[in-house]
Coordinates of C-alpha atoms and ligand atoms in Angstrom, one line a residue:
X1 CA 0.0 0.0 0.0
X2 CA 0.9 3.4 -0.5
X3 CA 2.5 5.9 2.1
X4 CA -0.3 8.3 3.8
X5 CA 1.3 11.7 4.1
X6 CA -0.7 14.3 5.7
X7 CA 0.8 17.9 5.5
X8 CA -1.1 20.3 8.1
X9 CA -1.1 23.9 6.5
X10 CA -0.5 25.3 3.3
X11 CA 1.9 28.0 3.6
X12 CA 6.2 28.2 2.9
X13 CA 6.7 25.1 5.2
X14 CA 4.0 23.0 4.4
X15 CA 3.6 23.5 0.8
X16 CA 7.4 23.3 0.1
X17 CA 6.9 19.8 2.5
X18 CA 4.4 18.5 0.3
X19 CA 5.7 19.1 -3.0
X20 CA 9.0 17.5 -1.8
X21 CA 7.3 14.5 -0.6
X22 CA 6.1 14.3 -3.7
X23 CA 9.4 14.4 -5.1
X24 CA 11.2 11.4 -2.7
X25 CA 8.0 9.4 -3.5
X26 CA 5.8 9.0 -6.8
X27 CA 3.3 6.9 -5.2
X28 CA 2.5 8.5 -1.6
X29 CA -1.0 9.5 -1.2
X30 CA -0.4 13.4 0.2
X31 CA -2.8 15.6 1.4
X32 CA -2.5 19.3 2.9
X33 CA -5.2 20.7 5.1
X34 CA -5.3 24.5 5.7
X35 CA -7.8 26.3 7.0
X36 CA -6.6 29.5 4.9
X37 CA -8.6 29.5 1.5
X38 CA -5.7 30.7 -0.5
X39 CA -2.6 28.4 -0.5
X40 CA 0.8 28.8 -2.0
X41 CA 1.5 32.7 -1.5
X42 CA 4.3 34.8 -0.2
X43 CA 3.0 36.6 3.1
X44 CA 5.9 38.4 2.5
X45 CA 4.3 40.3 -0.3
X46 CA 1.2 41.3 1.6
X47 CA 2.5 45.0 2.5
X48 CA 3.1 45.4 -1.9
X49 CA -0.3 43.7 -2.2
X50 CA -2.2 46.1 0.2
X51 CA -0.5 49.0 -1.4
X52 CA -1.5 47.6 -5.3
X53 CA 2.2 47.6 -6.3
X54 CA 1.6 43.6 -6.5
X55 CA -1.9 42.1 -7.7
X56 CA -3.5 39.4 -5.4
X57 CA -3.2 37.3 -7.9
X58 CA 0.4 37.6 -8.7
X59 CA 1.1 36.8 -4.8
X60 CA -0.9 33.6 -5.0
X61 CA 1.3 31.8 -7.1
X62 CA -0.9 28.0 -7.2
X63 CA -4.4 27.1 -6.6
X64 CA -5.5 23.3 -5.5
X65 CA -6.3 22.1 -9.0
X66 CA -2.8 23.3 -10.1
X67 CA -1.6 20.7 -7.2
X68 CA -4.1 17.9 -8.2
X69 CA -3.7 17.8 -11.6
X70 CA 0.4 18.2 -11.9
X71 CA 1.6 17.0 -8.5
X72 CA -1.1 14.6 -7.5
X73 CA -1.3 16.3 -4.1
X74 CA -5.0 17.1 -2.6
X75 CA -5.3 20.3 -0.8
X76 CA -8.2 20.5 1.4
X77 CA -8.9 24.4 2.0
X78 CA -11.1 26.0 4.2
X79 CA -10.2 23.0 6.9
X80 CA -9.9 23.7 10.6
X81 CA -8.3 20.3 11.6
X82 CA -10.1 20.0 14.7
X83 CA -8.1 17.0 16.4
X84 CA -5.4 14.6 15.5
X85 CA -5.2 11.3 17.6
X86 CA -1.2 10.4 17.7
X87 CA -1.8 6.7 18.8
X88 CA -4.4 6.3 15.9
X89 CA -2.7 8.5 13.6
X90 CA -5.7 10.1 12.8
X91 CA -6.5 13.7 11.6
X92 CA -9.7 15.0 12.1
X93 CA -11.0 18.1 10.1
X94 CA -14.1 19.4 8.7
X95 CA -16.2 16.3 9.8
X96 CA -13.8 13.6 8.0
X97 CA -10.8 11.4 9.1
X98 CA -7.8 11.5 7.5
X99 CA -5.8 8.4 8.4
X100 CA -1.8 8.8 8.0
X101 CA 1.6 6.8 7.7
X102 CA 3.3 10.4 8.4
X103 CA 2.1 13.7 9.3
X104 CA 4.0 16.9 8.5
X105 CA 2.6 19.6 11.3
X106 CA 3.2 22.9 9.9
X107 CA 0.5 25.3 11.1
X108 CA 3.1 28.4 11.5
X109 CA 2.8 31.2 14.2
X110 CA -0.3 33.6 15.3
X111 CA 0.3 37.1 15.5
X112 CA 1.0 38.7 19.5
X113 CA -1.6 41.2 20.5
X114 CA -1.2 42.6 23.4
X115 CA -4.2 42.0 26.0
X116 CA -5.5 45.1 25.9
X117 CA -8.6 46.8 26.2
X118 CA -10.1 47.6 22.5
X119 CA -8.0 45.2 20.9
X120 CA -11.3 43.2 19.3
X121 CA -12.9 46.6 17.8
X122 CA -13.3 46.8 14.0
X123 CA -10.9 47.8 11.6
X124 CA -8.5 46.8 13.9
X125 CA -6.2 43.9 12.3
X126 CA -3.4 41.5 12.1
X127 CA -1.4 41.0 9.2
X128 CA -0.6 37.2 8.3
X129 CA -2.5 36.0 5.8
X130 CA -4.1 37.3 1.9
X131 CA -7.3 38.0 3.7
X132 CA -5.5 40.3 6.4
X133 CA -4.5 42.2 3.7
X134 CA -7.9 42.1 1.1
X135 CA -9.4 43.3 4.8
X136 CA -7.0 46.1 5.4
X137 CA -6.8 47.1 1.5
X138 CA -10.7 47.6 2.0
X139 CA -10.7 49.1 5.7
X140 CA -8.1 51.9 4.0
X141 CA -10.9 53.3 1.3
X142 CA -11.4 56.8 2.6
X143 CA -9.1 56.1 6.1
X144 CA -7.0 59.0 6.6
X145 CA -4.9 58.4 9.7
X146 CA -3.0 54.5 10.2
X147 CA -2.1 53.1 13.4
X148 CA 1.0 50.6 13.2
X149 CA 1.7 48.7 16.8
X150 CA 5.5 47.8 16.5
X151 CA 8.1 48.7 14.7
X152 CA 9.9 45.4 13.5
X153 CA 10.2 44.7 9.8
X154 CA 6.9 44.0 9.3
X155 CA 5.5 47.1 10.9
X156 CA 7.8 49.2 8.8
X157 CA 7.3 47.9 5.5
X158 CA 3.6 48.4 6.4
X159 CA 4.3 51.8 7.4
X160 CA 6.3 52.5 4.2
X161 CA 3.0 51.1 1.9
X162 CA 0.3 52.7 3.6
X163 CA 2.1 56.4 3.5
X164 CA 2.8 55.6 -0.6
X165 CA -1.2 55.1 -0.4
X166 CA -1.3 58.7 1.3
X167 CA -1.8 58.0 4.5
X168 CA -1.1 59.5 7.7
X169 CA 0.8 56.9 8.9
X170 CA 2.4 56.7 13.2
X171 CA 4.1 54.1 14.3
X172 CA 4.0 52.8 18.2
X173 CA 6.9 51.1 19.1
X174 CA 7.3 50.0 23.4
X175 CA 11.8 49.9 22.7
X176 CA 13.6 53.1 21.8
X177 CA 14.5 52.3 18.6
X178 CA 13.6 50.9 15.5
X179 CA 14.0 46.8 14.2
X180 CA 14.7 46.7 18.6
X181 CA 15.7 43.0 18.6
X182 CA 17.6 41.8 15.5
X183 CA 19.5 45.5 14.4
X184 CA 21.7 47.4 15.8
X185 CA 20.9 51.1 17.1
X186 CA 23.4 52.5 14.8
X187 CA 21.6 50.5 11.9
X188 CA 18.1 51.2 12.8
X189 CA 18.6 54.6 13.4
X190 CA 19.6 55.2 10.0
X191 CA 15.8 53.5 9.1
X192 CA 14.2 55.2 11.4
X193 CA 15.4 59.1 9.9
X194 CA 14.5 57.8 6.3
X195 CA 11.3 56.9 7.2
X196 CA 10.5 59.7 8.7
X197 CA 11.9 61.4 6.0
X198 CA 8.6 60.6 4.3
X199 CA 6.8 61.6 6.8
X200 CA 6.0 58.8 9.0
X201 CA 5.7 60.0 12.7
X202 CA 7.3 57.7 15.2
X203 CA 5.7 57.3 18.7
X204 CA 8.9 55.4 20.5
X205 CA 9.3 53.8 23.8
X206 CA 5.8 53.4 24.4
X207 CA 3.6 50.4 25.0
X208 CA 0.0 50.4 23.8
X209 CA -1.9 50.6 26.5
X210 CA -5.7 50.6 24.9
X211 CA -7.9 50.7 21.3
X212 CA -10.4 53.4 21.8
X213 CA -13.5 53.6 20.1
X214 CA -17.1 53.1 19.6
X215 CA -17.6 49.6 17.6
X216 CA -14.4 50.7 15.3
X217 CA -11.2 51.7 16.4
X218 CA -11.3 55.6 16.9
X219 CA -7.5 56.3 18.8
X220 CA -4.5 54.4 20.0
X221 CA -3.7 55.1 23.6
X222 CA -0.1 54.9 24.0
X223 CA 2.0 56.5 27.2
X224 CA -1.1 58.5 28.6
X225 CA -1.6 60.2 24.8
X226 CA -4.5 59.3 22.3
X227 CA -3.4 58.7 19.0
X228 CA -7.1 59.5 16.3
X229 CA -6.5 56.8 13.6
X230 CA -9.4 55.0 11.3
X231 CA -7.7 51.8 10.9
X232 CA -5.1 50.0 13.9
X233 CA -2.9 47.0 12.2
X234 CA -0.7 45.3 15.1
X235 CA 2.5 43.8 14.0
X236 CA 3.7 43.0 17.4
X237 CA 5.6 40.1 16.8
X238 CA 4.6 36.3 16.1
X239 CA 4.3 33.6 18.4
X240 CA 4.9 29.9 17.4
X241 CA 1.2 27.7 17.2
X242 CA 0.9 25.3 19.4
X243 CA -2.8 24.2 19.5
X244 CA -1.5 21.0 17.0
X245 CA 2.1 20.2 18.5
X246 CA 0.1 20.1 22.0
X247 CA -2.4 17.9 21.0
X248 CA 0.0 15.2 20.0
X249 CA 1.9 16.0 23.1
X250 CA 5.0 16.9 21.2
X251 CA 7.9 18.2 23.9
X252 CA 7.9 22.2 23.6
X253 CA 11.4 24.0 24.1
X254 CA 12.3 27.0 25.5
X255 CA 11.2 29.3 23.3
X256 CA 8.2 27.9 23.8
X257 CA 8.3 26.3 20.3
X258 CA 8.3 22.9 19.3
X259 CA 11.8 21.1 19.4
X260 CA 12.9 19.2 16.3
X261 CA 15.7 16.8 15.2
X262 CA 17.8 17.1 12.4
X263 CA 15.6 15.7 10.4
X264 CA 12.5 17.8 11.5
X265 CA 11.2 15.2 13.4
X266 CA 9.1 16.0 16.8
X267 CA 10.0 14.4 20.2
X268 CA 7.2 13.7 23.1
X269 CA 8.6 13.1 26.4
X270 CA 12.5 13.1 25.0
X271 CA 12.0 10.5 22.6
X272 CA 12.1 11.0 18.9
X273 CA 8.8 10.6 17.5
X274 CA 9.3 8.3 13.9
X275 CA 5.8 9.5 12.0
X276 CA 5.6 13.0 13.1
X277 CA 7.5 15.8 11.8
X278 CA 7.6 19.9 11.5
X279 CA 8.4 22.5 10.2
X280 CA 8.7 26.4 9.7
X281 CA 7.5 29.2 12.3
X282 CA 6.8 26.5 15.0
X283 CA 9.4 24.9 15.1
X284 CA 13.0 26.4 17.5
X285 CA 16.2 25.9 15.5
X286 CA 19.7 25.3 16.5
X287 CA 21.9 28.6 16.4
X288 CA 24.3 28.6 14.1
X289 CA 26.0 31.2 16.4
X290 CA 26.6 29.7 19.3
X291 CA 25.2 26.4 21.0
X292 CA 21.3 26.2 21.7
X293 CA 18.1 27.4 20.0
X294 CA 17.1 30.3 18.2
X295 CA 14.2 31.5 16.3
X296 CA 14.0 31.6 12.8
X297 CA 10.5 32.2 11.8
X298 CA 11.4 33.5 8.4
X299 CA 10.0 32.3 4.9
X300 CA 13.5 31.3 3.8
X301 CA 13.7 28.7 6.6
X302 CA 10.1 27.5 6.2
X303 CA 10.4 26.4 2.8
X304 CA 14.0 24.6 4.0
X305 CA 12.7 23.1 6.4
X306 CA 9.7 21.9 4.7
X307 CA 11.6 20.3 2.1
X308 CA 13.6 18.1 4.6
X309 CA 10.2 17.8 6.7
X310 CA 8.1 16.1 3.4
X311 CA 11.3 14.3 2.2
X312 CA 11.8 12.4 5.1
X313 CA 7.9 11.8 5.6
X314 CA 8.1 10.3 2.3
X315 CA 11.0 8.1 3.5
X316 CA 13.7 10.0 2.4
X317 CA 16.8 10.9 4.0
X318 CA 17.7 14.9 4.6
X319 CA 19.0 16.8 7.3
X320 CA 18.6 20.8 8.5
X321 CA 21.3 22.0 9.8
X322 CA 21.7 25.0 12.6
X323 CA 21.1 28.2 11.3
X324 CA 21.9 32.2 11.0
X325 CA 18.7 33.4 9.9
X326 CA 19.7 36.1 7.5
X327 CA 16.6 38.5 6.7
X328 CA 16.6 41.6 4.7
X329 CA 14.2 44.3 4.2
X330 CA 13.3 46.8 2.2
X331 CA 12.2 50.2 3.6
X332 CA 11.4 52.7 1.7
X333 CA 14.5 53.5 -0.1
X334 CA 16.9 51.9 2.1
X335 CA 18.2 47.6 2.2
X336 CA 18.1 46.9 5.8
X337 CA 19.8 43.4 6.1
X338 CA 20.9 40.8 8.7
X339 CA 22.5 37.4 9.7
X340 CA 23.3 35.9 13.1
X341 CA 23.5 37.9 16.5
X342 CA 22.8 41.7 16.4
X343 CA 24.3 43.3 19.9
X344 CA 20.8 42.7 21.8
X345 CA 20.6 39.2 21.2
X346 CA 24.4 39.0 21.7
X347 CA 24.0 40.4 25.1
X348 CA 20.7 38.0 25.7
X349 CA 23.1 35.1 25.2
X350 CA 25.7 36.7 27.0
X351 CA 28.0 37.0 24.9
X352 CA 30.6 39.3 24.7
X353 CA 31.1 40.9 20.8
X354 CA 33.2 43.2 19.1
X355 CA 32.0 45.4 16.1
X356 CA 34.3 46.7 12.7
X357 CA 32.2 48.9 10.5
X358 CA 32.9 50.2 7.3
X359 CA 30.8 53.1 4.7
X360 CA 31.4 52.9 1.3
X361 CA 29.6 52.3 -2.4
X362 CA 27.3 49.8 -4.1
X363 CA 29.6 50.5 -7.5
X364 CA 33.0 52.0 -7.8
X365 CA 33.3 56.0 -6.8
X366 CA 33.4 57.1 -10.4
X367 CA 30.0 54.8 -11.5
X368 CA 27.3 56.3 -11.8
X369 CA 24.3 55.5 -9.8
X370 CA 26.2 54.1 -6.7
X371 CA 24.4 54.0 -3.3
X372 CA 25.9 54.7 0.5
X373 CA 26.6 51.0 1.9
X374 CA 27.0 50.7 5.5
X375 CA 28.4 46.9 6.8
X376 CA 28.7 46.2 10.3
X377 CA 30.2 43.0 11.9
X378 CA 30.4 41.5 15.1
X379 CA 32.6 39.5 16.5
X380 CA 32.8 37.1 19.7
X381 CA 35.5 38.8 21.5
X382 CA 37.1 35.8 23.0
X383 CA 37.5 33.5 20.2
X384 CA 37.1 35.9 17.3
X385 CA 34.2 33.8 15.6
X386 CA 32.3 36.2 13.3
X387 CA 28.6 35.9 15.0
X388 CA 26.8 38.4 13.5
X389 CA 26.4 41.2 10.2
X390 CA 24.0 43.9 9.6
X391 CA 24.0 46.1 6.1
X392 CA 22.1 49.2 5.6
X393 CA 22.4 49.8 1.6
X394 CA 20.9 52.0 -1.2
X395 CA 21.5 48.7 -3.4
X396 CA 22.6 44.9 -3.2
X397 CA 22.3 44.1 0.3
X398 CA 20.8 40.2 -0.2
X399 CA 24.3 38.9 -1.5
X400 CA 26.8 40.4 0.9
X401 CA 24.5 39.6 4.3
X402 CA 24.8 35.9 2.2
X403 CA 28.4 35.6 2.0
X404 CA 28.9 36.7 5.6
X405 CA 26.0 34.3 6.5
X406 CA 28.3 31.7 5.2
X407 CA 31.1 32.8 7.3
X408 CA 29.1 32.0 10.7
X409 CA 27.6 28.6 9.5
X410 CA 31.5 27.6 8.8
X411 CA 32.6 29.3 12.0
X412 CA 34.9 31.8 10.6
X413 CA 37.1 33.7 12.3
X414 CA 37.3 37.3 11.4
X415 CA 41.3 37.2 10.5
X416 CA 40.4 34.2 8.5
X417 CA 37.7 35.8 6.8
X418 CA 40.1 38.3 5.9
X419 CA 42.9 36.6 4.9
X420 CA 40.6 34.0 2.4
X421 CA 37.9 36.1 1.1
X422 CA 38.0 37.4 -2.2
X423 CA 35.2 39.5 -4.0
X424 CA 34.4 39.7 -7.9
X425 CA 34.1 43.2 -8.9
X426 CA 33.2 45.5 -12.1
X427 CA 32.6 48.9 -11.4
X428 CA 28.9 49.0 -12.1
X429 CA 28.4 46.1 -9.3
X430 CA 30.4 47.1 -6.5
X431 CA 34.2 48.9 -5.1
X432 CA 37.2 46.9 -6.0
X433 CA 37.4 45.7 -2.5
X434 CA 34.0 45.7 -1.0
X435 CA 33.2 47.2 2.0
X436 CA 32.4 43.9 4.0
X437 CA 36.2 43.6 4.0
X438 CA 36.6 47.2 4.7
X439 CA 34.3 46.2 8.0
X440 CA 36.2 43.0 8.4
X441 CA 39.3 44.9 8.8
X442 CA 38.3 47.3 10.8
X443 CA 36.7 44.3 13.5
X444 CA 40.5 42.9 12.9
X445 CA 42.2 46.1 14.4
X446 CA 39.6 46.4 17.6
X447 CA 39.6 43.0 17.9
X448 CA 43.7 43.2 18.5
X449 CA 43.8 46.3 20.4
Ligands
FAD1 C1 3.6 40.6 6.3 C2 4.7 39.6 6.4 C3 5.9 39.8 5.8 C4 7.0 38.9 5.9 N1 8.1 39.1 5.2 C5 9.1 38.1 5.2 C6 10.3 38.3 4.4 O1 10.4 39.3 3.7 N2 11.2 37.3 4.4 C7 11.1 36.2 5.1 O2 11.9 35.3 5.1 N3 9.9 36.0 5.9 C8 9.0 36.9 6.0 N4 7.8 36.7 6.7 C9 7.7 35.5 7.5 C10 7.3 34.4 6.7 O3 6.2 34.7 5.9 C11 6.9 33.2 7.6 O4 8.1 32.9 8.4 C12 6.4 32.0 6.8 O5 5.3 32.3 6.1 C13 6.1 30.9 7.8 O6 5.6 29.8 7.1 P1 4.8 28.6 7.8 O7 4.4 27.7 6.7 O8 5.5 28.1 8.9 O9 3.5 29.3 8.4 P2 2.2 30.0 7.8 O10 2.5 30.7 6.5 O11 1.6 30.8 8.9 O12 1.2 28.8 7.4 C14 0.5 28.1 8.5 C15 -0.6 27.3 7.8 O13 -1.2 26.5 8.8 C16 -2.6 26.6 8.7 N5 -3.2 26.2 10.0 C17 -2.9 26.6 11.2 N6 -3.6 26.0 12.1 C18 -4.5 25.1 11.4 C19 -5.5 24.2 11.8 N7 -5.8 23.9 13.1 N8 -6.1 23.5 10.8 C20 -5.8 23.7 9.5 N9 -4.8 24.6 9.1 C21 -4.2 25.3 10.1 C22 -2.8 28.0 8.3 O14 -4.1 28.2 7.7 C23 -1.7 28.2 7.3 O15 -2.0 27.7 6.0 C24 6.8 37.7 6.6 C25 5.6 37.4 7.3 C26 4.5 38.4 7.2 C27 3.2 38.1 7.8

C-alpha cells in the first residue's frame, strides 16, 4: 500500500513539505489541510499587495487544482483540523478522518496582540494572511490616519506602503528604537530618519496601553496620549502555534516552540517521535552562532525546512542544519539586512562581541548611480568567531548579508575571513574591494587592540 502523508497547513513550510514528498516518493497518497482559503503565497508580499504595487493574484502563485492535476497532491482548503489522535494516527478536520503513515505539522505562528482593552474593535487587524491584507486594503478606502503597533520589519514595510497610499501613517513602538531585537541602534537609526523622511511619525518607547473607540477603532492610547486613527494594524511580533504540536503531546522547548531533530522530526517526552514531523514558524532551530536554539521564523527557513520535513515523511533521508537566519528588508529607499546575532541578542546570550564597520559604495566611486553601503560585523571577542552582520544599503544588500552568512555557518574567524575572502568586482556592481572587507578589517584592528 501506498504511504499516507498528511501535511497540516498550506503556507512556505508545508507546501514546500508536500511538493518535496512528492518528489522522494511518486506513489505516496499526500494531502494538505489549511484552513486559509488561499494556499501557496508569499506573506511576504502582503504590505506590496495592500499597497497595489503587486496584484493578489500575482502573490498567490498556485491554486488546488494546479496541485491535483500536476503533482497529485489534494489540498483540502477552508479545513480547521479539529483533532489529531497520535496513537491512531488520525487527523480529524471538517467532519472527515484523515488516516496517516506520516504527518507533516506545519501550522506556522499567530500574530502577538497585546491584551489590551479595545483590541477586538473593527478595523483593527493583524497582518498574516491574503485575507489580512484584502481586509486592510478595503478598511483603507477613505481612512485618513493609520495606526501601526510595533516597529519590526513587518510594521515598517507596512508603514512605508500605507504612506505611498497617502496615508497618515504613526508608528507605536514600546523599545527606543527601531527593528529593537535583530538591528543594531546605529543601523536602525539610519531606518528610522529615512522613514521619517517621508513623513512617517514615530511614537517610541511606548507600549500600547488601549484601542479606543465606539464599535471601530477611533485612537491608540499609548503613554497616557490618544493617538485619532481609522484603521489599527498590530504587528507585534509572532508567536509559534501550538494548538496541534500540543495535542499530539509533542515536547515544547524553551522558546516555547516545538523542538525538532535534524531531520524535523518531533520528540514527546525526550523520545524522537518516527511519524511526526515539522516545520517552519513553530518549530526552535539550533543557532548557528553559538550552541542552543534560536528562532528563525522567516519564509526562507520555512520552505527549507519543509523540504527536509516532506522528504523524510516520504521516506527519504535529509537533514537541516543550525542556522543564522539572514533576513533583509526593504524600507522605503533603504536595504536593511541581517544574519546571526545583532548586539541585543548577543548580550541576551551573553555574549561578549566586538564590532568593525565600514561606509562605502554599491559601485565604484566614479560609477554612476552608486548608493551609500554601510556593513557592520560582530565579532565574539574571546575566540574571534564572526557571529553576527548587519548592512544598511541604497542597493545589493541580499548577496553580501549571504556571504557573511556563510562565514558563521563555517565558524569563521574574522582574521580568517580576511585573509581567504576574495570578492568579484566591475565597477557597475560594487568597489574593487567591498566594504564587507573594509568592515572585516576594521573588527581585525579592535579585535587586537
Ligand atoms: C507581512 C509579512 C511579511 C513577511 N516578510 C518576510 C520576508 O520578507 N522574508 C522572510 O523570510 N519571511 C517573511 N515573513 C515571515 C514568513 O512569511 C513566515 O516565516 C512563513 O510564512 C512561515 O511559514 P509557515 O508555513 O511556517 O506558516 P504559515 O505561512 O503561517 O502557514 C501556516 C498554515 O497553517 C494553517 N493552519 C494553522 N492551524 C491550522 C489548523 N488547526 N487547521 C488547519 N490549518 C491550520 C494556516 O491556515 C496556514 O495555512 C513575513 C511574514 C509576514 C506576515
Amino acid at each position: 500500500m501506498s504511504k499516507r502523508i498528511v501535511v497540516i497547513g498550506s503556507g512556505a513550510a508545508g507546501m514546500s513539505a508536500a511538493s518535496a514528498a512528492r518528489k522522494a516518493s511518486k506513489d505516496a497518497e499526500i494531502t494538505v489541510i489549511t484552513e486559509d482559503e488561499d494556499i501557496a503565497y508569499s506573506p511576504c508580499a502582503i504590505p506590496w499587495g495592500i499597497e497595489g504595487r503587486t496584484g493578489w493574484d500575482d502573490i498567490v502563485m498556485h491554486d488546488p487544482e494546479f496541485y491535483r492535476q500536476s503533482r497529485g497532491i489534494e489540498v483540502v482548503i477552508r479545513t480547521r483540523v479539529e483533532s489529531v489522535d497520535g496513537e491512531k494516527r488520525e487527523v480529524v478536520a471538517g467532519g472527515r478522518t484523515y488516516p496517516y503513515d506520516s504527518l507533516v505539522v506545519a501550522a506556522g505562528g499567530t500574530v502577538f496582540v497585546p491584551p489590551i482593552e479595545g483590541k477586538d474593535l473593527g478595523n483593527v487587524f493583524v497582518v498574516r494572511t491574503v485575507r489580512d491584507g484584502k481586509n486592510i486594503q478595503k478598511a483603507l478606502e477613505g481612512a485618513e490616519n493609520v495606526v501601526i503597533g510595533g516597529a519590526g520589519v513587518i510594521g515598517l514595510e507596512l508603514a512605508v506602503a500605507l504612506r505611498d497610499m497617502g496615508k497618515k501613517v504613526t508608528v507605536i513602538e514600546m523599545m527606543d528604537q527601531v527593528i529593537p531585537r535583530i538591528a543594531d541602534r546605529d543601523m536602525a537609526d539610519m531606518v528610522q530618519m529615512e522613514l521619517e523622511s517621508r513623513g512617517i511619525e514615530f511614537v517610541m518607547k511606548a507600549p500600547i496601553q488601549a484601542v479606543k473607540g465606539d464599535g471601530k477603532v477611533e485612537a491608540v492610547t499609548a503613554n497616557g496620549k490618544d493617538y485619532p486613527c481609522d484603521v489599527m494594524i498590530f504587528a507585534t511580533g509572532v508567536r509559534a502555534n501550538l494548538d496541534i504540536p500540543k495535542m499530539l503531546g509533542l515536547d515544547i522547548g524553551q522558546l516555547n516552540a516545538v523542538i525538532a531533530s535534524p531531520t524535523m522530526n518531533a520528540y514527546r517526552r525526550g523520545r524522537l517521535v518516527p511519524d511526526v514531523f515539522v516545520a517552519g514558524d513553530l518549530v526552535q532551530c539550533e543557532s548557528a552562532v553559538m550552541p542552543g536554539a534560536t528562532m528563525s521564523q522567516l519564509g526562507s527557513t520555512a520552505v527549507r525546512q519543509g523540504i527536509v520535513a516532506g522528504t523524510n515523511a516520504a521516506g527519504g533521508k535529509r537533514v537541516f542544519g543550525p542556522v543564522a537566519s539572514p533576513w533583509v528588508s526593504m524600507i522605503g529607499d533603504l536595504q536593511i539586512a541581517g544574519t546571526g546575532l545583532s548586539l541585543g541578542l548577543a548580550s541576551w546570550y551573553g555574549i561578549d562581541v566586538v564590532c568593525g564597520k565600514a561606509e562605502g559604495l554599491t559601485r565604484a566611486r566614479y560609477y554612476p548611480g552608486g548608493k551609500p553601503l554601510t556593513v557592520k560585523v560582530l565579532a565574539d571577542r574571546s575566540t574571534h568567531r564572526i557571529v553576527g552582520a548587519q548592512i544598511v544599503a541604497g542597493e545589493e544588500a541580499t548577496g553580501r548579508i549571504n556571504w557573511l552568512t556563510s562565514a558563521i555557518v563555517d565558524g569563521r574567524t574574522a582574521e580568517s575571513f580576511l585573509a581567504d575572502s576574495e570578492n568579484a568586482y566591475c565597477p557597475p556592481t560594487s568597489m574593487v574591494r567591498d566594504v564587507v572587507l573594509a568592515a572585516v578589517e576594521d573588527l581585525c584592528l579592535k579585535l587586537s587592540q
